[in-house]
Every structure is written in C-alpha cells, then in structure tokens.
CSV table of C-alpha atoms in Angstrom, one decimal:
chain,number,residue,atom,x,y,z
A,808,UNK,CA,18.4,9.2,16.3
A,809,UNK,CA,20.2,7.6,19.3
A,810,UNK,CA,23.8,8.6,20.0
A,811,UNK,CA,25.1,5.1,19.3
A,812,UNK,CA,23.2,5.0,16.0
A,813,UNK,CA,24.6,8.4,15.0
A,814,UNK,CA,28.2,7.3,15.9
A,815,UNK,CA,27.9,4.0,14.0
A,816,UNK,CA,26.5,5.7,10.8
A,817,UNK,CA,29.2,8.5,10.9
A,818,UNK,CA,32.0,5.9,11.3
A,819,UNK,CA,30.6,3.8,8.4
A,820,UNK,CA,30.4,6.9,6.3
A,821,UNK,CA,34.0,7.7,7.0
A,822,UNK,CA,35.1,4.2,6.1
A,823,UNK,CA,33.1,4.5,2.8
A,824,UNK,CA,34.7,7.8,2.0
A,825,UNK,CA,38.2,6.4,2.7
A,826,UNK,CA,37.5,3.5,0.4
A,827,UNK,CA,36.4,5.9,-2.4
A,828,UNK,CA,39.5,8.0,-1.8
A,829,UNK,CA,41.7,4.8,-2.0
A,830,UNK,CA,40.3,4.0,-5.5
A,831,UNK,CA,41.2,7.4,-6.9
A,832,UNK,CA,44.3,7.9,-9.1
A,833,UNK,CA,47.1,9.4,-7.0
A,834,UNK,CA,45.7,8.3,-3.6
A,835,UNK,CA,48.2,8.1,-0.8
A,836,UNK,CA,47.9,4.4,0.1
A,837,UNK,CA,50.3,4.8,3.0
A,838,UNK,CA,47.7,7.2,4.5
A,839,UNK,CA,44.9,4.8,3.8
A,840,UNK,CA,46.8,1.8,5.3
A,841,UNK,CA,47.5,3.9,8.4
A,842,UNK,CA,44.0,5.4,8.9
A,843,UNK,CA,41.6,2.6,7.9
A,844,UNK,CA,42.4,0.2,10.8
A,845,UNK,CA,42.0,3.1,13.3
A,846,UNK,CA,38.6,4.0,11.9
A,847,UNK,CA,37.4,0.4,11.8
A,848,UNK,CA,38.6,-0.1,15.4
A,849,UNK,CA,36.5,2.8,16.5
A,850,UNK,CA,33.2,1.3,15.2
A,851,UNK,CA,30.8,1.2,18.1
A,852,UNK,CA,28.3,-1.6,18.6
A,853,UNK,CA,25.8,-1.8,15.7
A,854,UNK,CA,22.5,-0.1,16.5
A,855,UNK,CA,19.7,-2.4,17.6
A,856,UNK,CA,17.7,-3.9,14.7
A,857,UNK,CA,20.5,-3.7,12.2
A,858,UNK,CA,21.0,-7.4,12.2
A,859,UNK,CA,18.3,-10.1,12.5
A,860,UNK,CA,17.6,-11.6,16.0
A,861,UNK,CA,20.1,-14.4,16.8
A,862,UNK,CA,22.6,-13.2,14.2
A,863,UNK,CA,26.2,-14.1,15.2
A,864,UNK,CA,28.9,-12.5,13.1
A,865,UNK,CA,31.4,-15.0,14.3
A,866,UNK,CA,29.3,-17.9,13.0
A,867,UNK,CA,30.3,-18.8,9.5
A,868,UNK,CA,32.4,-21.0,7.3
A,869,UNK,CA,35.9,-21.9,8.3
A,870,UNK,CA,38.5,-20.1,6.2
A,871,UNK,CA,42.0,-21.4,5.4
A,872,UNK,CA,44.3,-20.7,8.3
A,873,UNK,CA,41.6,-20.5,10.9
A,874,UNK,CA,41.7,-24.0,12.3
C-alpha cells in the first residue's frame, strides 16, 4: 500500500473511532470538539481511484448561507 493511502486510511480510522467514542455514555465532548477538527485537518489527499474520474467535491447543491 502506498504511503499516502496508508495515511489516509489511518486518519479515517481515527475519525471513525472518535465518532464512536463521542456516542458513548460519559464521553468527554470537550475533548471530541477539540480533537476532531485537528484530525480532519490532517487528512491527506484521497488515494487515487477512491473517487470516480472527474469527481469534484466542491460541485453540489447550494446550501442556505452559501450564496
């Protein structure tokens, strides 16, 4: 597996684990709120082939407040 692929999968796994933790009774939501953006910001570029050719994640419907 390429290094970028490994980093991407590891980061997604950490985000998933954090989401599971956040749903547990007694979870420290201040911790989750502090850590989640940092993990998400560290996501590397998705590995090649993850999205179909020509896919643009910024292309989509307009949402309220995004005029």
